[in-house]
Amino acid sequence: MLRGTWYISPTPFAEGGEVDTAGLERIVAAAASWGVDGITILGVMGEAADLTAAERETVLSTVAAAARGKVPFAVGCSAPSAAIVAANARRAAEAGAAAVMVSAPPLLKDTDQIGAFYKGIASELPVIVQDEPAATGVTLPVSALLAALDAAGSTVVKLEDPPTPPKIGRLLAQRPGLTVFGGLGGVSAYSELRRGAAGTMTGFAYPEILRAIRLAYEAGDTAGAARINDRFLPYLVFEGQVRVGLGIRKEVLRRRGVIATARTRALTPLPDAATLAELDDVLARVGLTPAIEPLQVSP
Amino acid sequence: MLRGTWYISPTPFAEGGEVDTAGLERIVAAAASWGVDGITILGVMGEAADLTAAERETVLSTVAAAARGKVPFAVGCSAPSAAIVAANARRAAEAGAAAVMVSAPPLLKDTDQIGAFYKGIASELPVIVQDEPAATGVTLPVSALLAALDAAGSTVVKLEDPPTPPKIGRLLAQRPGLTVFGGLGGVSAYSELRRGAAGTMTGFAYPEILRAIRLAYEAGDTAGAARINDRFLPYLVFEGQVRVGLGIRKEVLRRRGVIATARTRALTPLPDAATLAELDDVLARVGLTPAIEPLQVSP
Amino acid sequence: MLRGTWYISPTPFAEGGEVDTAGLERIVAAAASWGVDGITILGVMGEAADLTAAERETVLSTVAAAARGKVPFAVGCSAPSAAIVAANARRAAEAGAAAVMVSAPPLLKDTDQIGAFYKGIASELPVIVQDEPAATGVTLPVSALLAALDAAGSTVVKLEDPPTPPKIGRLLAQRPGLTVFGGLGGVSAYSELRRGAAGTMTGFAYPEILRAIRLAYEAGDTAGAARINDRFLPYLVFEGQVRVGLGIRKEVLRRRGVIATARTRALTPLPDAATLAELDDVLARVGLTPAIEPLQVSP
Amino acid sequence: MLRGTWYISPTPFAEGGEVDTAGLERIVAAAASWGVDGITILGVMGEAADLTAAERETVLSTVAAAARGKVPFAVGCSAPSAAIVAANARRAAEAGAAAVMVSAPPLLKDTDQIGAFYKGIASELPVIVQDEPAATGVTLPVSALLAALDAAGSTVVKLEDPPTPPKIGRLLAQRPGLTVFGGLGGVSAYSELRRGAAGTMTGFAYPEILRAIRLAYEAGDTAGAARINDRFLPYLVFEGQVRVGLGIRKEVLRRRGVIATARTRALTPLPDAATLAELDDVLARVGLTPAIEPLQVSP
């Protein structure tokens, strides 16, 4: 189950700034209708670090109810100490999650300690080891990633350390059976598949596109996969920009009719006028007209 | 009130790993008896980032009840987003705190945004701006610290960016009226006072020593202040070590009869045998026999 | 003169590992024939930090002789101390350079010192302030960039701090007359122009493409500029990958018949087989057949 | 030979800013008279990164001539690429050095590459692997340090990653025969010896003190070693401050009559008035009257 095209859900906020649970339910329903293999909540793009514990619980219980019987979900449980990760993971298990996702503790200096950290999680659910230098300030070499996997009893990695394609290659060369998800907004989705990725797990606002790339690739239609990738690449690159990308992504979800506002909890909470003008331009260039219906993508 | 010798309280844990509320009450009572001007909870040394929300509330309410009428307390409210800081600060105000302490959002890249972050806190309590590069990954130049103070409507800084003495000098040269607390375990307490610090705010296990240095200095007995500093410096340096210092500090509090265990939530939860042997050695060298009674320190 | 499409030259190495001066001469001649407005040598992509002083001088004197009367050149002069930068800049001036390019000193902690650093350069040539967090470990907020410009008496910035388009917007909002070059391999060239960039200065192996985007944009043909950008974007993104990008870039220059080997001084000196296979694939997808003749690009 | 008390020499500058070769000769003679086991030049404290290649050669040849037959010397050869390190190391060997010292390449992301880097050095001289996170931006876990040692064919490490004492313990637990030098200005010299250090290699301006601590410790007089450590600790801590420490150290060498100026190439080239006043104060407190004659230190 942990492979394919997983969608990382943002956390939608209402005009007043509170978590928009109706929007969250629409996200789950829409993502399921878009054909994703699973939904990951409370990750970096879900602004998990910017939610209160009560809000975190709201997101979890809302998604658990909305996803039950429809689509599996994974829960970001990252925290500075293994004790908190473990508590988050227990709650995820209770709520019916299929897996938990955990990145290194922020600003970890001694990467030889990564095994001790992951061992401390002791989750009953499968653990997705998230390689996330931008959000954690920690770069994990392949040897440390493998130590983390061993300690967590896991065989699933999600990579966000650019450039991801060669790192996938190094990981699989050393540990052939691993399931590796690409990330980083899907900008390198096609390259990641070429290197052996099992799919992508990212918050790109059109998971249908990433799914279509993957399905073509898995069907042996490499050229078709590349054509889809290249057709939508201008938008993938635009949405994939660090920091400002989340606001763009939410704005597109808003235009698709899924959520009510593009608000984030970042210091500049909404895309500025120039960014919105660029968005209009790039959507037009790649021929995307935002709608909640699944985008039909052919190679 | 926000000056003098403030004590940063650790969060004590029982053998089972849970927050030890009785220990916390003893910390408050002991610190008050040691003559501190205030207690700061839920800071970095309080392992705030490693507590669940429920544990955080436990610490806050326990200390609020224990401190009422005895000693003022400040509450570390740092979080990645201003919204969470604001929520933490509201709760601190309800609980009767004298101030809140807030560091920069972790891994902030664009320090020009620091004002927007502190403006978003909108606390009714005085804000202590904490300069904490080790825990946040963010180094704030003096210009950014001043922007943070202006945005927070604050005149109080706690410095942890080594070397602190010259930074105190630069801060006060540009903004003469500021209240600057030294930190970093008190290793530079005497130098900080020479540069104009209003005191220290740190978790050193013998706040009586830092208080005695300050009182001598404020009374004009510079040489006496230096003598106290130098007498205890071997222990100040030993406890002041990064990362391992917290476990040492808790072990000394345990030996002083204040808390039950030296447990932390770090990856190596207790000082190892070599560290304990060094501790015995250094305590003997400076003539400290841990006890809960206030240490009498004369210049 | 300091605007338009500048080409950052790599430093070519012969099979034996030494600087390939004939290759360097061919780079200058080829770049001039490709219509670039200038050539920048001894930058990050020129592996300046990996050259001995003698090799640095070899590169400088070779390019100076080859470029004289043909195309202006700028010289990367970055170094940890202003004294070395100043010495590098004097030598660049003697050699006939049009400008020098200088990034922040590596691992600078106190960004309030950036002005003192740039003031110490005291170059007689125009200074291009390079904003290069990846190579220096220093992120400069807009306020620090402006302080650097003021101290250097400069009005020219080259940006490599992603995402570059909004940072260009913030810079020009605060200092309207600035000349801002985009960088980062040209991946955001079109967006950078929309935000007001005066061009790009980067090592992308087909500067003709970046020039064509810019000429179309400057001629008011925004849609045409976007079409060129989008057509070649798969290759721009592929070559633009951090760390591995330089080897790709050199391999393409090799295939264009400009240099003899794709060798770099990085720890993995040549693109691996998987990367070369990807390169073949992406060049075919965008229709590029490497040749030394200028690529004709129409919107 | 590579054990004991090694002195890291600063690079003295004359009033005009140029390398002061006469001062350098006096440093060598003085250090030899102070009883050091060796001298290391062109390290971080030698401001190697701030010297031109010609100045680097001046320092090397001056010290080689002055040290010949008197005292062994090691040469800092660190550089971003192994090719430059190798060239530096060849020159050091020609000049008669006893060893070379090499830190990780600055800002190395993938610590799994550390072996490839050290293998590329291929020095005929013994290699001292320097663990220097502050100057390189790279934190090496014990596993990476061991990989570096293996690749370099080395058994000698110099540690600057605080806290050094527990890291010495972890290193020796995994590789019992290693020679580990402590560093960081000798602030933890006594603790480092307790953990098994073979000595210190640092730029502290009174190597006699570090030697006396070590000799007492090696003679089994642990208490005497501690007494010396504690007596001079206020000055060790003061000189040991990051960034400002070098200027203090040079000022003390100036007062000892060894060098002519305290100039550095840092952005604030001389200690300010407040720092000098603190220096007077601390020297008086520990009873040090700077002189070129060897300090007699008894436990």
mmCIF file of N, CA and C in Angstrom, chain D residues 167-261:
data_model
loop_
_atom_site.group_PDB
_atom_site.id
_atom_site.type_symbol
_atom_site.label_atom_id
_atom_site.label_comp_id
_atom_site.label_asym_id
_atom_site.label_seq_id
_atom_site.Cartn_x
_atom_site.Cartn_y
_atom_site.Cartn_z
ATOM 1 N N LYS D 167 33.489 13.441 23.367
ATOM 2 C CA LYS D 167 33.781 12.946 22.021
ATOM 3 C C LYS D 167 35.099 12.170 22.009
ATOM 4 N N ILE D 168 36.060 12.628 22.809
ATOM 5 C CA ILE D 168 37.290 11.843 22.955
ATOM 6 C C ILE D 168 36.943 10.449 23.486
ATOM 7 N N GLY D 169 36.059 10.417 24.472
ATOM 8 C CA GLY D 169 35.659 9.130 25.030
ATOM 9 C C GLY D 169 35.033 8.222 23.986
ATOM 10 N N ARG D 170 34.156 8.766 23.177
ATOM 11 C CA ARG D 170 33.497 7.936 22.159
ATOM 12 C C ARG D 170 34.493 7.465 21.112
ATOM 13 N N LEU D 171 35.402 8.365 20.713
ATOM 14 C CA LEU D 171 36.414 7.987 19.715
ATOM 15 C C LEU D 171 37.290 6.844 20.226
ATOM 16 N N LEU D 172 37.794 6.991 21.444
ATOM 17 C CA LEU D 172 38.724 5.982 21.958
ATOM 18 C C LEU D 172 38.012 4.684 22.292
ATOM 19 N N ALA D 173 36.728 4.777 22.619
ATOM 20 C CA ALA D 173 35.979 3.544 22.859
ATOM 21 C C ALA D 173 35.896 2.723 21.573
ATOM 22 N N GLN D 174 35.773 3.406 20.446
ATOM 23 C CA GLN D 174 35.644 2.681 19.186
ATOM 24 C C GLN D 174 36.993 2.360 18.546
ATOM 25 N N ARG D 175 38.017 3.130 18.866
ATOM 26 C CA ARG D 175 39.311 2.941 18.224
ATOM 27 C C ARG D 175 40.389 3.232 19.266
ATOM 28 N N PRO D 176 40.668 2.240 20.135
ATOM 29 C CA PRO D 176 41.495 2.489 21.321
ATOM 30 C C PRO D 176 42.868 3.100 21.065
ATOM 31 N N GLY D 177 43.519 2.784 19.974
ATOM 32 C CA GLY D 177 44.900 3.249 19.831
ATOM 33 C C GLY D 177 45.081 4.679 19.348
ATOM 34 N N LEU D 178 43.995 5.395 19.078
ATOM 35 C CA LEU D 178 44.131 6.720 18.462
ATOM 36 C C LEU D 178 44.900 7.718 19.326
ATOM 37 N N THR D 179 45.589 8.603 18.648
ATOM 38 C CA THR D 179 46.160 9.782 19.301
ATOM 39 C C THR D 179 45.178 10.931 19.107
ATOM 40 N N VAL D 180 44.654 11.449 20.205
ATOM 41 C CA VAL D 180 43.686 12.537 20.096
ATOM 42 C C VAL D 180 44.231 13.779 20.791
ATOM 43 N N PHE D 181 44.345 14.843 20.031
ATOM 44 C CA PHE D 181 44.693 16.133 20.607
ATOM 45 C C PHE D 181 43.420 16.900 20.943
ATOM 46 N N GLY D 182 43.392 17.500 22.113
ATOM 47 C CA GLY D 182 42.346 18.459 22.414
ATOM 48 C C GLY D 182 42.676 19.798 21.799
ATOM 49 N N GLY D 183 41.670 20.651 21.692
ATOM 50 C CA GLY D 183 41.887 21.966 21.083
ATOM 51 C C GLY D 183 41.077 23.019 21.806
ATOM 52 N N LEU D 184 40.403 23.852 21.047
ATOM 53 C CA LEU D 184 39.491 24.852 21.614
ATOM 54 C C LEU D 184 40.168 25.717 22.674
ATOM 55 N N GLY D 185 41.404 26.074 22.424
ATOM 56 C CA GLY D 185 42.079 27.025 23.307
ATOM 57 C C GLY D 185 42.467 26.449 24.648
ATOM 58 N N GLY D 186 42.338 25.142 24.809
ATOM 59 C CA GLY D 186 42.771 24.520 26.055
ATOM 60 C C GLY D 186 41.791 24.680 27.203
ATOM 61 N N VAL D 187 40.600 25.202 26.916
ATOM 62 C CA VAL D 187 39.623 25.447 27.992
ATOM 63 C C VAL D 187 39.268 24.149 28.722
ATOM 64 N N SER D 188 39.281 23.031 27.994
ATOM 65 C CA SER D 188 38.949 21.743 28.608
ATOM 66 C C SER D 188 40.167 20.825 28.696
ATOM 67 N N ALA D 189 41.356 21.397 28.753
ATOM 68 C CA ALA D 189 42.577 20.584 28.667
ATOM 69 C C ALA D 189 42.616 19.480 29.717
ATOM 70 N N TYR D 190 42.282 19.829 30.941
ATOM 71 C CA TYR D 190 42.339 18.824 32.010
ATOM 72 C C TYR D 190 41.301 17.720 31.766
ATOM 73 N N SER D 191 40.085 18.098 31.412
ATOM 74 C CA SER D 191 39.046 17.093 31.133
ATOM 75 C C SER D 191 39.429 16.214 29.953
ATOM 76 N N GLU D 192 40.043 16.818 28.953
ATOM 77 C CA GLU D 192 40.444 16.042 27.781
ATOM 78 C C GLU D 192 41.469 14.969 28.165
ATOM 79 N N LEU D 193 42.401 15.344 29.018
ATOM 80 C CA LEU D 193 43.393 14.354 29.464
ATOM 81 C C LEU D 193 42.714 13.207 30.207
ATOM 82 N N ARG D 194 41.759 13.556 31.061
ATOM 83 C CA ARG D 194 41.023 12.524 31.798
ATOM 84 C C ARG D 194 40.351 11.528 30.857
ATOM 85 N N ARG D 195 39.924 12.010 29.704
ATOM 86 C CA ARG D 195 39.249 11.118 28.753
ATOM 87 C C ARG D 195 40.222 10.389 27.839
ATOM 88 N N GLY D 196 41.515 10.679 27.987
ATOM 89 C CA GLY D 196 42.475 9.924 27.197
ATOM 90 C C GLY D 196 43.202 10.699 26.118
ATOM 91 N N ALA D 197 43.056 12.037 26.115
ATOM 92 C CA ALA D 197 43.766 12.834 25.112
ATOM 93 C C ALA D 197 45.265 12.659 25.256
ATOM 94 N N ALA D 198 45.959 12.727 24.115
ATOM 95 C CA ALA D 198 47.418 12.596 24.103
ATOM 96 C C ALA D 198 48.094 13.940 24.291
ATOM 97 N N GLY D 199 47.289 14.979 24.493
ATOM 98 C CA GLY D 199 47.842 16.308 24.652
ATOM 99 C C GLY D 199 46.887 17.340 24.090
ATOM 100 N N THR D 200 47.398 18.545 23.890
ATOM 101 C CA THR D 200 46.587 19.583 23.262
ATOM 102 C C THR D 200 47.364 20.150 22.087
ATOM 103 N N MET D 201 46.635 20.613 21.138
ATOM 104 C CA MET D 201 47.221 21.334 20.018
ATOM 105 C C MET D 201 46.339 22.553 19.834
ATOM 106 N N THR D 202 46.808 23.667 20.310
ATOM 107 C CA THR D 202 45.964 24.844 20.306
ATOM 108 C C THR D 202 46.843 26.082 20.366
ATOM 109 N N GLY D 203 46.225 27.242 20.183
ATOM 110 C CA GLY D 203 46.991 28.472 20.083
ATOM 111 C C GLY D 203 47.062 29.271 21.369
ATOM 112 N N PHE D 204 46.690 28.684 22.479
ATOM 113 C CA PHE D 204 46.703 29.379 23.768
ATOM 114 C C PHE D 204 48.067 30.041 23.981
ATOM 115 N N ALA D 205 48.029 31.275 24.429
ATOM 116 C CA ALA D 205 49.248 32.098 24.455
ATOM 117 C C ALA D 205 50.252 31.693 25.522
ATOM 118 N N TYR D 206 49.878 30.804 26.414
ATOM 119 C CA TYR D 206 50.812 30.281 27.417
ATOM 120 C C TYR D 206 50.871 28.764 27.336
ATOM 121 N N PRO D 207 51.497 28.242 26.305
ATOM 122 C CA PRO D 207 51.548 26.766 26.200
ATOM 123 C C PRO D 207 52.219 26.129 27.409
ATOM 124 N N GLU D 208 53.047 26.899 28.108
ATOM 125 C CA GLU D 208 53.678 26.347 29.313
ATOM 126 C C GLU D 208 52.627 25.832 30.292
ATOM 127 N N ILE D 209 51.508 26.530 30.361
ATOM 128 C CA ILE D 209 50.456 26.131 31.307
ATOM 129 C C ILE D 209 49.850 24.786 30.875
ATOM 130 N N LEU D 210 49.570 24.665 29.595
ATOM 131 C CA LEU D 210 48.990 23.411 29.111
ATOM 132 C C LEU D 210 49.990 22.258 29.264
ATOM 133 N N ARG D 211 51.254 22.572 29.065
ATOM 134 C CA ARG D 211 52.295 21.551 29.238
ATOM 135 C C ARG D 211 52.380 21.120 30.702
ATOM 136 N N ALA D 212 52.307 22.080 31.577
ATOM 137 C CA ALA D 212 52.413 21.758 33.009
ATOM 138 C C ALA D 212 51.225 20.909 33.461
ATOM 139 N N ILE D 213 50.056 21.228 32.965
ATOM 140 C CA ILE D 213 48.879 20.407 33.298
ATOM 141 C C ILE D 213 49.119 18.969 32.832
ATOM 142 N N ARG D 214 49.603 18.840 31.614
ATOM 143 C CA ARG D 214 49.812 17.507 31.047
ATOM 144 C C ARG D 214 50.907 16.744 31.779
ATOM 145 N N LEU D 215 52.010 17.406 32.061
ATOM 146 C CA LEU D 215 53.108 16.714 32.744
ATOM 147 C C LEU D 215 52.675 16.236 34.124
ATOM 148 N N ALA D 216 51.949 17.076 34.833
ATOM 149 C CA ALA D 216 51.450 16.656 36.141
ATOM 150 C C ALA D 216 50.517 15.460 35.978
ATOM 151 N N TYR D 217 49.629 15.550 35.002
ATOM 152 C CA TYR D 217 48.676 14.466 34.794
ATOM 153 C C TYR D 217 49.390 13.173 34.437
ATOM 154 N N GLU D 218 50.347 13.265 33.534
ATOM 155 C CA GLU D 218 51.077 12.066 33.102
ATOM 156 C C GLU D 218 51.924 11.479 34.233
ATOM 157 N N ALA D 219 52.342 12.344 35.170
ATOM 158 C CA ALA D 219 53.116 11.876 36.319
ATOM 159 C C ALA D 219 52.218 11.297 37.407
ATOM 160 N N GLY D 220 50.928 11.264 37.129
ATOM 161 C CA GLY D 220 50.012 10.695 38.105
ATOM 162 C C GLY D 220 49.506 11.697 39.132
ATOM 163 N N ASP D 221 49.915 12.942 38.992
ATOM 164 C CA ASP D 221 49.481 13.970 39.946
ATOM 165 C C ASP D 221 48.209 14.646 39.422
ATOM 166 N N THR D 222 47.123 13.894 39.460
ATOM 167 C CA THR D 222 45.860 14.401 38.921
ATOM 168 C C THR D 222 45.427 15.669 39.646
ATOM 169 N N ALA D 223 45.563 15.661 40.920
ATOM 170 C CA ALA D 223 45.144 16.830 41.689
ATOM 171 C C ALA D 223 45.988 18.046 41.331
ATOM 172 N N GLY D 224 47.274 17.818 41.116
ATOM 173 C CA GLY D 224 48.135 18.930 40.718
ATOM 174 C C GLY D 224 47.759 19.455 39.345
ATOM 175 N N ALA D 225 47.451 18.559 38.439
ATOM 176 C CA ALA D 225 47.018 18.979 37.102
ATOM 177 C C ALA D 225 45.763 19.841 37.204
ATOM 178 N N ALA D 226 44.840 19.395 38.033
ATOM 179 C CA ALA D 226 43.601 20.154 38.205
ATOM 180 C C ALA D 226 43.881 21.524 38.825
ATOM 181 N N ARG D 227 44.811 21.563 39.766
ATOM 182 C CA ARG D 227 45.112 22.853 40.405
ATOM 183 C C ARG D 227 45.654 23.870 39.397
ATOM 184 N N ILE D 228 46.538 23.404 38.528
ATOM 185 C CA ILE D 228 47.060 24.337 37.514
ATOM 186 C C ILE D 228 45.926 24.789 36.590
ATOM 187 N N ASN D 229 45.153 23.821 36.142
ATOM 188 C CA ASN D 229 44.006 24.127 35.280
ATOM 189 C C ASN D 229 43.113 25.198 35.918
ATOM 190 N N ASP D 230 42.765 24.971 37.163
ATOM 191 C CA ASP D 230 41.804 25.850 37.817
ATOM 192 C C ASP D 230 42.396 27.235 38.096
ATOM 193 N N ARG D 231 43.693 27.247 38.400
ATOM 194 C CA ARG D 231 44.334 28.534 38.699
ATOM 195 C C ARG D 231 44.270 29.464 37.491
ATOM 196 N N PHE D 232 44.497 28.906 36.307
ATOM 197 C CA PHE D 232 44.561 29.742 35.111
ATOM 198 C C PHE D 232 43.257 29.748 34.312
ATOM 199 N N LEU D 233 42.258 29.046 34.814
ATOM 200 C CA LEU D 233 41.015 28.904 34.039
ATOM 201 C C LEU D 233 40.370 30.252 33.676
ATOM 202 N N PRO D 234 40.346 31.231 34.552
ATOM 203 C CA PRO D 234 39.729 32.504 34.136
ATOM 204 C C PRO D 234 40.369 33.064 32.865
ATOM 205 N N TYR D 235 41.683 32.917 32.759
ATOM 206 C CA TYR D 235 42.308 33.412 31.533
ATOM 207 C C TYR D 235 42.072 32.456 30.362
ATOM 208 N N LEU D 236 42.104 31.167 30.603
ATOM 209 C CA LEU D 236 41.807 30.206 29.531
ATOM 210 C C LEU D 236 40.427 30.476 28.927
ATOM 211 N N VAL D 237 39.441 30.692 29.785
ATOM 212 C CA VAL D 237 38.083 30.950 29.303
ATOM 213 C C VAL D 237 38.025 32.274 28.545
ATOM 214 N N PHE D 238 38.716 33.262 29.076
ATOM 215 C CA PHE D 238 38.683 34.578 28.436
ATOM 216 C C PHE D 238 39.320 34.528 27.053
ATOM 217 N N GLU D 239 40.501 33.942 26.971
ATOM 218 C CA GLU D 239 41.157 33.857 25.666
ATOM 219 C C GLU D 239 40.403 32.918 24.732
ATOM 220 N N GLY D 240 39.693 31.953 25.313
ATOM 221 C CA GLY D 240 39.030 30.929 24.509
ATOM 222 C C GLY D 240 37.746 31.371 23.838
ATOM 223 N N GLN D 241 37.360 32.627 23.992
ATOM 224 C CA GLN D 241 36.118 33.073 23.377
ATOM 225 C C GLN D 241 36.186 32.994 21.842
ATOM 226 N N VAL D 242 35.090 32.541 21.236
ATOM 227 C CA VAL D 242 35.076 32.448 19.777
ATOM 228 C C VAL D 242 35.216 33.840 19.162
ATOM 229 N N ARG D 243 35.803 33.846 18.003
ATOM 230 C CA ARG D 243 36.009 35.063 17.193
ATOM 231 C C ARG D 243 36.915 36.103 17.868
ATOM 232 N N VAL D 244 36.560 36.638 19.038
ATOM 233 C CA VAL D 244 37.406 37.670 19.640
ATOM 234 C C VAL D 244 38.685 37.086 20.234
ATOM 235 N N GLY D 245 38.711 35.763 20.445
ATOM 236 C CA GLY D 245 39.856 35.143 21.119
ATOM 237 C C GLY D 245 41.182 35.353 20.405
ATOM 238 N N LEU D 246 41.167 35.345 19.081
ATOM 239 C CA LEU D 246 42.429 35.470 18.357
ATOM 240 C C LEU D 246 43.109 36.812 18.629
ATOM 241 N N GLY D 247 42.319 37.869 18.644
ATOM 242 C CA GLY D 247 42.893 39.187 18.913
ATOM 243 C C GLY D 247 43.464 39.266 20.323
ATOM 244 N N ILE D 248 42.783 38.634 21.272
ATOM 245 C CA ILE D 248 43.271 38.608 22.660
ATOM 246 C C ILE D 248 44.607 37.868 22.722
ATOM 247 N N ARG D 249 44.624 36.729 22.089
ATOM 248 C CA ARG D 249 45.825 35.889 22.055
ATOM 249 C C ARG D 249 47.014 36.643 21.476
ATOM 250 N N LYS D 250 46.766 37.347 20.386
ATOM 251 C CA LYS D 250 47.865 38.104 19.768
ATOM 252 C C LYS D 250 48.290 39.269 20.660
ATOM 253 N N GLU D 251 47.348 39.877 21.336
ATOM 254 C CA GLU D 251 47.690 40.975 22.234
ATOM 255 C C GLU D 251 48.589 40.462 23.358
ATOM 256 N N VAL D 252 48.298 39.285 23.845
ATOM 257 C CA VAL D 252 49.134 38.730 24.915
ATOM 258 C C VAL D 252 50.516 38.362 24.378
ATOM 259 N N LEU D 253 50.562 37.834 23.179
ATOM 260 C CA LEU D 253 51.878 37.567 22.577
ATOM 261 C C LEU D 253 52.657 38.862 22.386
ATOM 262 N N ARG D 254 51.948 39.915 22.064
ATOM 263 C CA ARG D 254 52.591 41.222 21.928
ATOM 264 C C ARG D 254 53.161 41.644 23.287
ATOM 265 N N ARG D 255 52.355 41.482 24.318
ATOM 266 C CA ARG D 255 52.808 41.881 25.650
ATOM 267 C C ARG D 255 53.953 40.978 26.141
ATOM 268 N N ARG D 256 53.955 39.737 25.652
ATOM 269 C CA ARG D 256 55.069 38.847 26.018
ATOM 270 C C ARG D 256 56.339 39.224 25.243
ATOM 271 N N GLY D 257 56.233 40.173 24.345
ATOM 272 C CA GLY D 257 57.415 40.595 23.602
ATOM 273 C C GLY D 257 57.740 39.718 22.416
ATOM 274 N N VAL D 258 56.765 38.930 21.955
ATOM 275 C CA VAL D 258 57.028 38.000 20.869
ATOM 276 C C VAL D 258 56.701 38.612 19.509
ATOM 277 N N ILE D 259 55.573 39.315 19.441
ATOM 278 C CA ILE D 259 55.192 39.888 18.154
ATOM 279 C C ILE D 259 54.957 41.380 18.324
ATOM 280 N N ALA D 260 54.908 42.078 17.192
ATOM 281 C CA ALA D 260 54.910 43.539 17.251
ATOM 282 C C ALA D 260 53.520 44.151 17.379
ATOM 283 N N THR D 261 52.511 43.470 16.803
ATOM 284 C CA THR D 261 51.151 44.014 16.853
ATOM 285 C C THR D 261 50.161 42.879 17.095
#
